[in-house]
Tab-separated table of C-alpha atoms and ligand atoms in Angstrom:
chain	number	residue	atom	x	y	z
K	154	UNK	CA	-4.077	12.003	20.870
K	155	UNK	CA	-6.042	13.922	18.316
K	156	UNK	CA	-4.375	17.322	18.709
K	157	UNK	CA	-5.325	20.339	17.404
K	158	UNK	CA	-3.875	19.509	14.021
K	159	UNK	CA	-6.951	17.872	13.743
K	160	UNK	CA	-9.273	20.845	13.511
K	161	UNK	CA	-11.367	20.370	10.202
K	162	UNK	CA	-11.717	23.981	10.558
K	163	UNK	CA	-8.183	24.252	9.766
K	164	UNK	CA	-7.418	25.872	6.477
K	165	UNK	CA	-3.964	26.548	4.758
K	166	UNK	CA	-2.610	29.352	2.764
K	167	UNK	CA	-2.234	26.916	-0.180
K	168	UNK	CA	-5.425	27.226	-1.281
K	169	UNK	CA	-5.781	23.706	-3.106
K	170	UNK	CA	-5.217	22.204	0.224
K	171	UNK	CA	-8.516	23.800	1.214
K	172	UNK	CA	-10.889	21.937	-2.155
K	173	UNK	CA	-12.873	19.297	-0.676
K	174	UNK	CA	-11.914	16.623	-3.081
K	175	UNK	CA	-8.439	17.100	-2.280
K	176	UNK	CA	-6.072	13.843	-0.861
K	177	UNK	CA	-4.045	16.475	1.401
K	178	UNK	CA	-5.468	18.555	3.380
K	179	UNK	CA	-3.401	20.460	6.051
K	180	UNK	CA	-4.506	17.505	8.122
K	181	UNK	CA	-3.072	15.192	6.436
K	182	UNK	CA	0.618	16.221	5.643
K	183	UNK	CA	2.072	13.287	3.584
K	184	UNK	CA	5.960	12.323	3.283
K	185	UNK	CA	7.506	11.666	0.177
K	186	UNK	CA	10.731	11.971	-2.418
K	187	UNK	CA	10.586	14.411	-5.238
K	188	UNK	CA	13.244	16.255	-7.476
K	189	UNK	CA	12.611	19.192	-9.754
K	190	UNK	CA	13.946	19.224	-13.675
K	191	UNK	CA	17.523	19.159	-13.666
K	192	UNK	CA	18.183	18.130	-10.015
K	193	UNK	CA	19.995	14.631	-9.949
K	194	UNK	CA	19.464	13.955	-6.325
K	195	UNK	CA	15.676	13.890	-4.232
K	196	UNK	CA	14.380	15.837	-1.830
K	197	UNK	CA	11.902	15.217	1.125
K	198	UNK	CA	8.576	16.592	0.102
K	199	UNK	CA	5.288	17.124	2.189
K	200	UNK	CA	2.138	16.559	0.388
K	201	UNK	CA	-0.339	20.106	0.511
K	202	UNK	CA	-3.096	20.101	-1.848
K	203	UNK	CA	-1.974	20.045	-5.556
K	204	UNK	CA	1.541	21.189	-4.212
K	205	UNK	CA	4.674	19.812	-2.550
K	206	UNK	CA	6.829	21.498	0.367
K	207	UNK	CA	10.438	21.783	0.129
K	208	UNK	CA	10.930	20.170	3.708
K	209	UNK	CA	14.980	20.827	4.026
K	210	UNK	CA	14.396	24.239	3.075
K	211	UNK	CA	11.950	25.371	5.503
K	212	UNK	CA	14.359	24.476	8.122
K	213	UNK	CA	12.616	22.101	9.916
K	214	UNK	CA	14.555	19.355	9.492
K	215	UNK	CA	18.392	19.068	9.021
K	216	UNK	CA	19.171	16.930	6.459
K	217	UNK	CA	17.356	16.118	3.046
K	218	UNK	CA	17.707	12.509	3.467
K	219	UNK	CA	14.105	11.212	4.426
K	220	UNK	CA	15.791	7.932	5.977
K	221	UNK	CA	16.672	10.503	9.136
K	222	UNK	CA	12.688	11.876	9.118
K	223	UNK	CA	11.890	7.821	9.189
K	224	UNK	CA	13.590	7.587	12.106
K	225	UNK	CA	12.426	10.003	14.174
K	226	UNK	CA	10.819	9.237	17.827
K	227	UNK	CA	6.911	9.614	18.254
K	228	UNK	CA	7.681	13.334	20.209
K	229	UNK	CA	9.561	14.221	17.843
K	230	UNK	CA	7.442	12.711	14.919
K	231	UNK	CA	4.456	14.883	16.325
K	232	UNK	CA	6.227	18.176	16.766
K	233	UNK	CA	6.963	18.364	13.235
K	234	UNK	CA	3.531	17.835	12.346
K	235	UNK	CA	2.466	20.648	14.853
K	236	UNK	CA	5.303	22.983	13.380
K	237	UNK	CA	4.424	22.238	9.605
K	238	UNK	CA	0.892	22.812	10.074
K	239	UNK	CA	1.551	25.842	12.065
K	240	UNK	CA	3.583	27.216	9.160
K	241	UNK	CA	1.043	26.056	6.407
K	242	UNK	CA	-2.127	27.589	8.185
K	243	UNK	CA	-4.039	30.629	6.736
K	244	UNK	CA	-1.947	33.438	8.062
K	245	UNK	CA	0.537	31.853	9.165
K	246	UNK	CA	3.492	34.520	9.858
K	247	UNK	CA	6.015	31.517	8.042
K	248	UNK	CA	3.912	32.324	4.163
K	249	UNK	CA	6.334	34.491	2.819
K	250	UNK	CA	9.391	32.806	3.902
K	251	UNK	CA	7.807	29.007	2.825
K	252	UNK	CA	5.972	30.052	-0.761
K	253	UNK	CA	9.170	29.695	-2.858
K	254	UNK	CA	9.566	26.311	-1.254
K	255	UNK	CA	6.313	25.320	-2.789
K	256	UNK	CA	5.989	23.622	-6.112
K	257	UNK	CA	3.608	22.048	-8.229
K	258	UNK	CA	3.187	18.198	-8.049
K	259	UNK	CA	2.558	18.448	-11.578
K	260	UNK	CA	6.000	20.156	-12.215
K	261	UNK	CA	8.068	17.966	-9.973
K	262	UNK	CA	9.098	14.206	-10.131
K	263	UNK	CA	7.658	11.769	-7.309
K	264	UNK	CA	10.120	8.977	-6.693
K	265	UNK	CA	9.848	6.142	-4.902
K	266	UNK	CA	8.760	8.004	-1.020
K	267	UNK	CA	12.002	6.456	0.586
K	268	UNK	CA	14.735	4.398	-0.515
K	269	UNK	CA	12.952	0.433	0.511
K	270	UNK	CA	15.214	-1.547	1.996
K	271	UNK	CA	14.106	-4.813	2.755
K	272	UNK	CA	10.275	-5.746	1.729
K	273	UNK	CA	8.461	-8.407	3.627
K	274	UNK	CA	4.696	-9.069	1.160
K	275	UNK	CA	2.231	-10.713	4.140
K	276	UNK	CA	-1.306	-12.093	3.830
K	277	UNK	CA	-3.716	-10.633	6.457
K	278	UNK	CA	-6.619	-10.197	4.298
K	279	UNK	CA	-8.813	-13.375	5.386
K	280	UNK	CA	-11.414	-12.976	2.775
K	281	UNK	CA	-8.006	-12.980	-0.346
K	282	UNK	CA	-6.648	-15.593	1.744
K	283	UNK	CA	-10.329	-17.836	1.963
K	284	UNK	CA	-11.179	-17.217	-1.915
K	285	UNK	CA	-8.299	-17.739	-3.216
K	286	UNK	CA	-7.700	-20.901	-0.840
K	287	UNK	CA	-11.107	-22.239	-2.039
K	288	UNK	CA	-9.812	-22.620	-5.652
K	289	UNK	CA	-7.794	-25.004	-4.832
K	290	UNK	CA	-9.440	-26.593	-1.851
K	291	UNK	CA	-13.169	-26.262	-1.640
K	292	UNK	CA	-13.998	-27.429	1.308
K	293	UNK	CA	-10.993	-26.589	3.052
K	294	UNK	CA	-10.181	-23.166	2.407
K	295	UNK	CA	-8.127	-21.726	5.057
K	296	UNK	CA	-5.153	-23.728	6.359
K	297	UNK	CA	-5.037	-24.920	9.613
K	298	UNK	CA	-2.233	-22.007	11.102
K	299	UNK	CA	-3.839	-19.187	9.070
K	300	UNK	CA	-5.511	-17.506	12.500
K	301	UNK	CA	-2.394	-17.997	14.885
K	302	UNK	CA	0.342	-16.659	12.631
K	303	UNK	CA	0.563	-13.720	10.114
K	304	UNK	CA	1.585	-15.435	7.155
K	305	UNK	CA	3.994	-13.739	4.922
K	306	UNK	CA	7.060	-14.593	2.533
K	307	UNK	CA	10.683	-12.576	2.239
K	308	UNK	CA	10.335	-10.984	-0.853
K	309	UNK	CA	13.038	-8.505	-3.187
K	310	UNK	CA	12.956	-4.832	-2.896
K	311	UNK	CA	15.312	-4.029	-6.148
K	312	UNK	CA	11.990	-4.290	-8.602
K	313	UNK	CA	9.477	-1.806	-6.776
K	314	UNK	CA	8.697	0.664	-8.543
K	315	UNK	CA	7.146	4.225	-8.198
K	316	UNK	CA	3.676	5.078	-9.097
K	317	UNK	CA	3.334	5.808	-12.900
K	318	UNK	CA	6.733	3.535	-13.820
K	319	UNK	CA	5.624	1.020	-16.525
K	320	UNK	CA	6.645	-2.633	-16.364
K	321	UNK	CA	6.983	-5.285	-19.307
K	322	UNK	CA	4.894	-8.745	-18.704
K	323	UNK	CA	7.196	-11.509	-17.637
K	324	UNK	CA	8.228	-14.245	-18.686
K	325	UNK	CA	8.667	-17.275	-16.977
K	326	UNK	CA	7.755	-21.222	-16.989
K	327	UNK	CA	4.174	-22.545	-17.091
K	328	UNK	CA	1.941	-25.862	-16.564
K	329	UNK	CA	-1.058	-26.141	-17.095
K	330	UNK	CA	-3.213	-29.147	-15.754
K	331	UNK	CA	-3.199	-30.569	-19.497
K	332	UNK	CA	0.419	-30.461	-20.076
K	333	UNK	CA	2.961	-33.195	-19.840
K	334	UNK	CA	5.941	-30.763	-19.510
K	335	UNK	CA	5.991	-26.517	-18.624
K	336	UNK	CA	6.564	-23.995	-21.303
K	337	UNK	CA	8.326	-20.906	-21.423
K	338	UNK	CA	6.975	-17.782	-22.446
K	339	UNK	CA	5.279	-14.468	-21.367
K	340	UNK	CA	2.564	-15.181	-18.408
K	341	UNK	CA	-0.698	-15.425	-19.511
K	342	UNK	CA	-2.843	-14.455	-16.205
K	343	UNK	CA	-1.049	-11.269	-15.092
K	344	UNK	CA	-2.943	-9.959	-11.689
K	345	UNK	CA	-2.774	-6.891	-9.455
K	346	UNK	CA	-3.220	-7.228	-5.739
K	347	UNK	CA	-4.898	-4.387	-3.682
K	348	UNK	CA	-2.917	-4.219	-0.692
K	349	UNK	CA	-1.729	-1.164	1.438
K	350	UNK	CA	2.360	-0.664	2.327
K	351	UNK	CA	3.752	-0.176	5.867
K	352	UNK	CA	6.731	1.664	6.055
K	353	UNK	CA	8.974	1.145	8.774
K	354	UNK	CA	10.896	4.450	10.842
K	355	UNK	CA	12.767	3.650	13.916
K	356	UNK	CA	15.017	-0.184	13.404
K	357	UNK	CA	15.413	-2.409	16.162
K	358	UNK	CA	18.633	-4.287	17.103
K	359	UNK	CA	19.116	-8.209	15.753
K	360	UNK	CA	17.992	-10.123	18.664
K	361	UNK	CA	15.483	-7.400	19.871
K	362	UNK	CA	11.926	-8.241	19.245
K	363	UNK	CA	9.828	-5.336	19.391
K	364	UNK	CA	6.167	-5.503	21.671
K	365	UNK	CA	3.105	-5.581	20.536
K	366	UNK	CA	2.649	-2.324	22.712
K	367	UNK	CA	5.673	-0.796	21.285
K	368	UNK	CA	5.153	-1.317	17.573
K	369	UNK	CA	3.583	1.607	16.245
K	370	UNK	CA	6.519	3.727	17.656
K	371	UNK	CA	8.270	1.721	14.719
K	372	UNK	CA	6.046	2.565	11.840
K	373	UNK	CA	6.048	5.479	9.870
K	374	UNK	CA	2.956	5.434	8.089
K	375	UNK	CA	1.437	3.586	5.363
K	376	UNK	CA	0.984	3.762	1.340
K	377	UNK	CA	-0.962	2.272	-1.433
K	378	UNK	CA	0.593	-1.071	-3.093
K	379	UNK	CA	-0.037	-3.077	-6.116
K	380	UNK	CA	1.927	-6.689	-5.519
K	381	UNK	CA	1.715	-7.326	-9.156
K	382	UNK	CA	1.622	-11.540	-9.839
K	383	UNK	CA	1.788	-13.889	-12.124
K	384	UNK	CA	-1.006	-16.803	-11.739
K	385	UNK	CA	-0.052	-18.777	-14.013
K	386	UNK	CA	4.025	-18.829	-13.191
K	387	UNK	CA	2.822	-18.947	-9.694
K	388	UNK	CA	0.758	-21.830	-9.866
K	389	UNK	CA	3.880	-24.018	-10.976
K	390	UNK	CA	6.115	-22.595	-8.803
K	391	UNK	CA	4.645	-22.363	-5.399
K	392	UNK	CA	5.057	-25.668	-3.508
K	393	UNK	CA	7.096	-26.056	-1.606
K	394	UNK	CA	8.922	-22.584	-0.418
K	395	UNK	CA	6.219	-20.128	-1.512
K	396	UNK	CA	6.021	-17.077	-4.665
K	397	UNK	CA	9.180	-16.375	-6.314
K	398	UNK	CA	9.360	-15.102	-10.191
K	399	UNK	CA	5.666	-14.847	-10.174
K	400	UNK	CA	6.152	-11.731	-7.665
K	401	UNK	CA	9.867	-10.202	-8.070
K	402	UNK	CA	9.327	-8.869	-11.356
K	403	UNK	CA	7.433	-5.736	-10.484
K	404	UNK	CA	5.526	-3.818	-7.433
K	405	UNK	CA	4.328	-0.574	-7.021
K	406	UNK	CA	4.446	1.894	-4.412
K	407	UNK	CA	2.144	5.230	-4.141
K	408	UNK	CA	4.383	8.494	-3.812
K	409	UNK	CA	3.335	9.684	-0.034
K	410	UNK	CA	3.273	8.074	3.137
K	411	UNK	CA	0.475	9.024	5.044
K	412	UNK	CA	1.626	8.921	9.007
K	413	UNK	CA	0.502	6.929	11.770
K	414	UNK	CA	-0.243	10.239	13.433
K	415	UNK	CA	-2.389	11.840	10.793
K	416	UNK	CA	-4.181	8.504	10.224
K	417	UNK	CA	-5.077	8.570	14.274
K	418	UNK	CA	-9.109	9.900	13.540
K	419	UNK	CA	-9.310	6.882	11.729
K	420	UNK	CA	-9.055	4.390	13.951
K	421	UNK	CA	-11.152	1.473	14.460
K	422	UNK	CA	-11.259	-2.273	16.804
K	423	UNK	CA	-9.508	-5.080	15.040
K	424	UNK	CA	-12.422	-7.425	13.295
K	425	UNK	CA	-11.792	-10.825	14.798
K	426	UNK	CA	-14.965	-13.356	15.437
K	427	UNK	CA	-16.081	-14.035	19.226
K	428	UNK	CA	-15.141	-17.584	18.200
K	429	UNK	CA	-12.089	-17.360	16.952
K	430	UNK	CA	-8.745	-18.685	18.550
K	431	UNK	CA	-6.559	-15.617	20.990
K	432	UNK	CA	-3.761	-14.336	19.566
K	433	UNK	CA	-0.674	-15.519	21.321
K	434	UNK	CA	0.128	-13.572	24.074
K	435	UNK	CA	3.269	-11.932	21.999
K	436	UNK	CA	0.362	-11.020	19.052
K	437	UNK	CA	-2.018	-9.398	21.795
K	438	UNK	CA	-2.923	-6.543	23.380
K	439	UNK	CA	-5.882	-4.481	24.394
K	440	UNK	CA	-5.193	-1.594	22.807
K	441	UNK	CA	-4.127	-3.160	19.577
K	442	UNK	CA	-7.389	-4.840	19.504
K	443	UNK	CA	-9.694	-2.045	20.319
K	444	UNK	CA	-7.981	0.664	17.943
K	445	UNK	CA	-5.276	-1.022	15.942
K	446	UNK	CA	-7.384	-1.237	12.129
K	447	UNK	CA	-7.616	1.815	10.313
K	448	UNK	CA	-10.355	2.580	8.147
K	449	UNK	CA	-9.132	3.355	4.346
K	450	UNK	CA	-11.539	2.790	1.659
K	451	UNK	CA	-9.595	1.436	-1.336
K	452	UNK	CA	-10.477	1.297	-4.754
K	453	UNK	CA	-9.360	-0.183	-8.283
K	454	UNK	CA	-9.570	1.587	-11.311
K	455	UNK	CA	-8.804	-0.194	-14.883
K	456	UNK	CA	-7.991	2.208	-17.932
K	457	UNK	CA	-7.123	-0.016	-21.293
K	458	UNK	CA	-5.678	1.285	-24.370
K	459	UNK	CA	-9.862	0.839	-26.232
K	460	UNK	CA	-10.841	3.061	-23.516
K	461	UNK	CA	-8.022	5.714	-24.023
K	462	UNK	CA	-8.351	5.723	-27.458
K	463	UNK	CA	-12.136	6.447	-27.009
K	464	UNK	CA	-11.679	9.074	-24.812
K	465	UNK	CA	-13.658	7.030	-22.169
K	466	UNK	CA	-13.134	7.900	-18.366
K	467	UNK	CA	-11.454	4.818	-16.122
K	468	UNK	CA	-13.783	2.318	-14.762
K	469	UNK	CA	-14.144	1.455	-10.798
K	470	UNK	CA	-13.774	-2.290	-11.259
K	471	UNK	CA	-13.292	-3.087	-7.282
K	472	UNK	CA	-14.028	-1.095	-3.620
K	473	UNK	CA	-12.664	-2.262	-0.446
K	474	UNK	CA	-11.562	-1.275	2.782
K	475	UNK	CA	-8.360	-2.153	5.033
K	476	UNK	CA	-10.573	-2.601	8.323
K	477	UNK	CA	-13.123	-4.678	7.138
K	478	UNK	CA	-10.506	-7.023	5.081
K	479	UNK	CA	-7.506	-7.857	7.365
K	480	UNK	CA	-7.283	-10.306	10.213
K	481	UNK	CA	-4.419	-8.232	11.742
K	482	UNK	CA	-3.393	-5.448	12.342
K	483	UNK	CA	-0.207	-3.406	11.398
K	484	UNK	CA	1.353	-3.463	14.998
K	485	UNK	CA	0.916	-7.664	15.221
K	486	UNK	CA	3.069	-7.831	11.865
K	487	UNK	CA	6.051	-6.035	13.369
K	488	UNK	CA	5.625	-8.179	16.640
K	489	UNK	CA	5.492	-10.952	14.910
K	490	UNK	CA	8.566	-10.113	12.161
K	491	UNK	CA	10.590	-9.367	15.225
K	492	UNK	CA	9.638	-11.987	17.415
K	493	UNK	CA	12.509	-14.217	16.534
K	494	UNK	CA	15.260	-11.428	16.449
K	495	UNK	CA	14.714	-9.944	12.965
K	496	UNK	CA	16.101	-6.746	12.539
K	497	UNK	CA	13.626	-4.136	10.739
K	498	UNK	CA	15.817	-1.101	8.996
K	499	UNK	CA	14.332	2.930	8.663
K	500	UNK	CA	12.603	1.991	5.013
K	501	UNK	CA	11.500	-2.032	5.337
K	502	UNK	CA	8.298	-2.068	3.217
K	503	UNK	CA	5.997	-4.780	4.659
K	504	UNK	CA	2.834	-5.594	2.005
K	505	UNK	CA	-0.242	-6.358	3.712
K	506	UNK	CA	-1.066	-8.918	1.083
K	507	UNK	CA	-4.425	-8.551	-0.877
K	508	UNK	CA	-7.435	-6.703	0.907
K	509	UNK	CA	-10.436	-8.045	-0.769
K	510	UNK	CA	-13.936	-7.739	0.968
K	511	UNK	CA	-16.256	-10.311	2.081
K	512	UNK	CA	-18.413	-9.279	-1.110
K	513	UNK	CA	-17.909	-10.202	-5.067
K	514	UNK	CA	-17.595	-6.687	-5.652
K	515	UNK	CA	-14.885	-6.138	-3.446
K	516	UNK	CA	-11.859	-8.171	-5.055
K	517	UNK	CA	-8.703	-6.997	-4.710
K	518	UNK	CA	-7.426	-9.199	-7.618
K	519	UNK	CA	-8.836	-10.768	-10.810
K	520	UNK	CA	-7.633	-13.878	-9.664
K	521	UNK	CA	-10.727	-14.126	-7.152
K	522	UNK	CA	-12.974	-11.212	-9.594
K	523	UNK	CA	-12.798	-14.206	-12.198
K	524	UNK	CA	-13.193	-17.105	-10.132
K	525	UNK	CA	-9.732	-18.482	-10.672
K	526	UNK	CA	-10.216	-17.659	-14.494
K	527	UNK	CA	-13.584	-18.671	-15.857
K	528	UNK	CA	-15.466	-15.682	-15.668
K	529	UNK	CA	-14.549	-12.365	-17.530
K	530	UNK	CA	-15.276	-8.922	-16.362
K	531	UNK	CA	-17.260	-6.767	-18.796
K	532	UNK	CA	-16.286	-3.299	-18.482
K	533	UNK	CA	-18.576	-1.092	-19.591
K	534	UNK	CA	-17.306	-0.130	-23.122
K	535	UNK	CA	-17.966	-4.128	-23.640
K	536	UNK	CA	-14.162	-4.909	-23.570
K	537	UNK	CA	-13.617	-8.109	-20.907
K	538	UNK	CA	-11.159	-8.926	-18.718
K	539	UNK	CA	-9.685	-12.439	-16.951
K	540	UNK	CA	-6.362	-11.240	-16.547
K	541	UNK	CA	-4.774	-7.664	-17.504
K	542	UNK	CA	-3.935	-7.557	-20.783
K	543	UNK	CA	-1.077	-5.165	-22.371
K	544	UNK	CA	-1.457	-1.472	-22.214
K	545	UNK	CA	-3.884	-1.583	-19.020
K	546	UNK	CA	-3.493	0.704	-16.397
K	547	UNK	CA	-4.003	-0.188	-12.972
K	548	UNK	CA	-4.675	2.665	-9.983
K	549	UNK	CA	-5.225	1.845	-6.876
K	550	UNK	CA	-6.601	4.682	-4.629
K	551	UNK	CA	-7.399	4.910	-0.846
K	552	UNK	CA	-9.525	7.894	1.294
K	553	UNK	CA	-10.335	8.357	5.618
K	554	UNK	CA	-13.521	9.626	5.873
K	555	UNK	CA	-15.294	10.125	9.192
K	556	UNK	CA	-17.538	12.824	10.023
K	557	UNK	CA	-16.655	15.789	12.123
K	558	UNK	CA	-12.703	15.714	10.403
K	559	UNK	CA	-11.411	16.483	7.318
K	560	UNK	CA	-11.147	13.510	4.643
K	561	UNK	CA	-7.432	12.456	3.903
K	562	UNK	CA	-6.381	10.588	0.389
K	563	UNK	CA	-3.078	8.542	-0.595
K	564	UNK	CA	-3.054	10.139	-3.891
K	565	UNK	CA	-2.424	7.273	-6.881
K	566	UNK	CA	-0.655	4.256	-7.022
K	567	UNK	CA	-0.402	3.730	-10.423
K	568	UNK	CA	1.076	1.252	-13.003
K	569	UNK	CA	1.083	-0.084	-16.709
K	570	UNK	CA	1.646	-3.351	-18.050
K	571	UNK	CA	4.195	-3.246	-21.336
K	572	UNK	CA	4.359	-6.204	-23.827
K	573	UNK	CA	7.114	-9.113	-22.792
K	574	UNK	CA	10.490	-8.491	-23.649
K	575	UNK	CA	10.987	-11.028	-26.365
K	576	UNK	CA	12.665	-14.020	-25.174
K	577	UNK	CA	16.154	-15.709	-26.833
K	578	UNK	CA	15.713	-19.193	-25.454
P	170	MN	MN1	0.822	-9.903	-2.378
């Protein structure tokens, strides 16, 4: 599988492809939306270095609509990363006719990397799912069905937004333990969630489950995503059907997708203890569980408005990594959406759910970085955190590393919490 697209040799006429601390490398060749000042309607774009390719324009595919790229077949899905790295290498004969396609990130608008259909928000990352599950029951953490089915909950594509979009607090109702009756008002424990975003290519017919083996052939690659909650309007709402307002108020999205095929190098077995139960036969499969986990290091970076105004750099608050955090892999949640005849459409967004690590310095929300709320964060300008306050700035970042092949990035997923929109009740 790992083609000579692969070459870390490889270089690209685009010379910031070839900087070492760059996200896209010709290896890595990233989908997403953008749209130059002026234009009113987006265009597929392929991620090289600091720039973006026109992908319409070099021919190489026939429409501008990236819904028809998410559907293409593997083959075909590998050709055209084989013919744009052909046309994007160092001396590649296809330089003079592809330069005027190239523009600036910087200059260009990233949208949302495909229009999202239907978004599914899931909850494979056991040590999220065991933390947060021991705030409320100590001794008990995980529930009883956690390690036979992928938990997840249906949730609303209309409020995702693309990296960089700002989003106002919301409000909603409230109890606390010491009140009679909830209030309403703005929440009061706002939260990000670390999780990555699987994008979905090829659909499947209503009343078709798709295999376990034949899953990937379904996904187009994955993204950064910030599953932005409300604790407190979550607490009160949860029982009996699961998050609702505390979750369909805002999301966001990083602007690429980063392929299954470019993320191949990175591959790694599924972590899942000797002692734990077998999947269900419809959940399992060799090669799922010898190469299925990929191996992104993720990271959370705060900025607040004291640190802005100070001219202070963002702080690292969190690192974590997809392998090491999720009890399943991507392929097992498209088995197991399916299983039951659920049609998946070209752009269904499934969420991971939050990808902490096993250690304290690897939460992938404040929820579990403050123990459920008692214990701040100090940054290191002094400021503390429970919860995000407004004007913070939360980026989520991810990186492939592994030696003998060029590192790939997922560029920024990136949002900013606004004050509450004042309420008239
Ligand atoms: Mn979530």
């Amino acid at each position: 599988m790992l083609d000579w697209t692969f070459d870390a040799k490889l270089e690209s006429w685009v010379s910031s492809a070839n900087e070492r601390s760059t996200d896209f490398p010709i290896q890595n060749l990233p989908f997403g939306r953008f749209r130059l000042p002026g234009d009113a309607s987006w265009r597929v774009g392929v991620a090289i270095g600091s720039q973006v390719l026109d992908l319409a324009a070099t021919g190489l595919i026939a429409s501008s609509d990236i819904t028809q790229v998410l559907q293409l077949t593997k083959a075909q899905r590998v050709s055209l990363r084989q013919a744009l790295v052909r046309g994007l290498v160092a001396g590649s004969s296809s330089e003079s006719a592809w330069a005027q396609h190239v523009h600036d990130q910087g200059a260009v608008e990233l949208g949302l990397p495909c229009d999202i259909r239907d978004y599914t928000d899931f909850y494979i990352g056991i040590h999220h799912a065991t933390n947060a599950g021991r705030l409320f029951r100590p001794d008990n953490p995980l529930l009883p069905n956690y390690k036979y089915v992928p938990i997840g909950y249906h949730g609303r594509a209309s409020t995702i937004l693309a990296s960089g979009k700002p989003f106002h607090r919301p409000n909603g109702q409230t109890k606390s333990s010491a009140q009679d009756a909830p209030v309403f008002g703005p929440t009061q424990r706002l939260d990000f969630e670390l999780e990555m975003g699987v994008v979905i290519g090829m659909p499947n017919e209503m009343g078709q489950p798709i295999s376990i083996g034949d899953a990937e052939s379904h996904i187009f690659g994955l993204t950064l995503f910030n599953d932005w909650s409300a604790r407190d309007i979550q607490a009160w709402e949860y029982q009996p059907l699961g998050p609702f307002q505390s979750k369909n108020f805002a999301s966001t999205i990083s602007p690429w997708i980063v392929t299954i095929e470019a993320l191949e190098p990175f591959r790694k077995p599924l972590e899942r203890p000797q002692d734990d139960p077998e999947p269900l036969p419809y959940l399992k499969s060799a090669a799922d569980m010898a190469a299925g986990a990929f191996d992104v290091d993720l990271d959370v970076v705060i900025s607040t408005p004291q640190m802005r105004a100070q001219g202070q750099h963002p702080e690292n608050i969190s690192h974590s990594n997809f392998a090491h955090a999720a009890y399943w892999t991507i392929s097992q949640l498209v088995a197991h959406h399916t299983v039951g005849g659920c049609a998946l459409s070209a752009g269904d967004l499934f969420g991971t759910g939050t990808l902490s690590g096993k250690d304290s310095d690897q939460c992938g929300s404040l929820l579990e970085m403050s123990k459920g709320g008692r214990q701040p964060t100090i940054l290191a300008n002094g400021e503390q955190r429970i919860f995000l306050d407004d004007g913070d700035t939360i980026t989520l970042r991810g990186r492939c590393q592994r030696a003998g092949f060029r590192t790939i990035g997922f560029g920024e997923c990136a949002g900013t919490v606004l004050p509450a929109i004042a309420s008239r009740s």
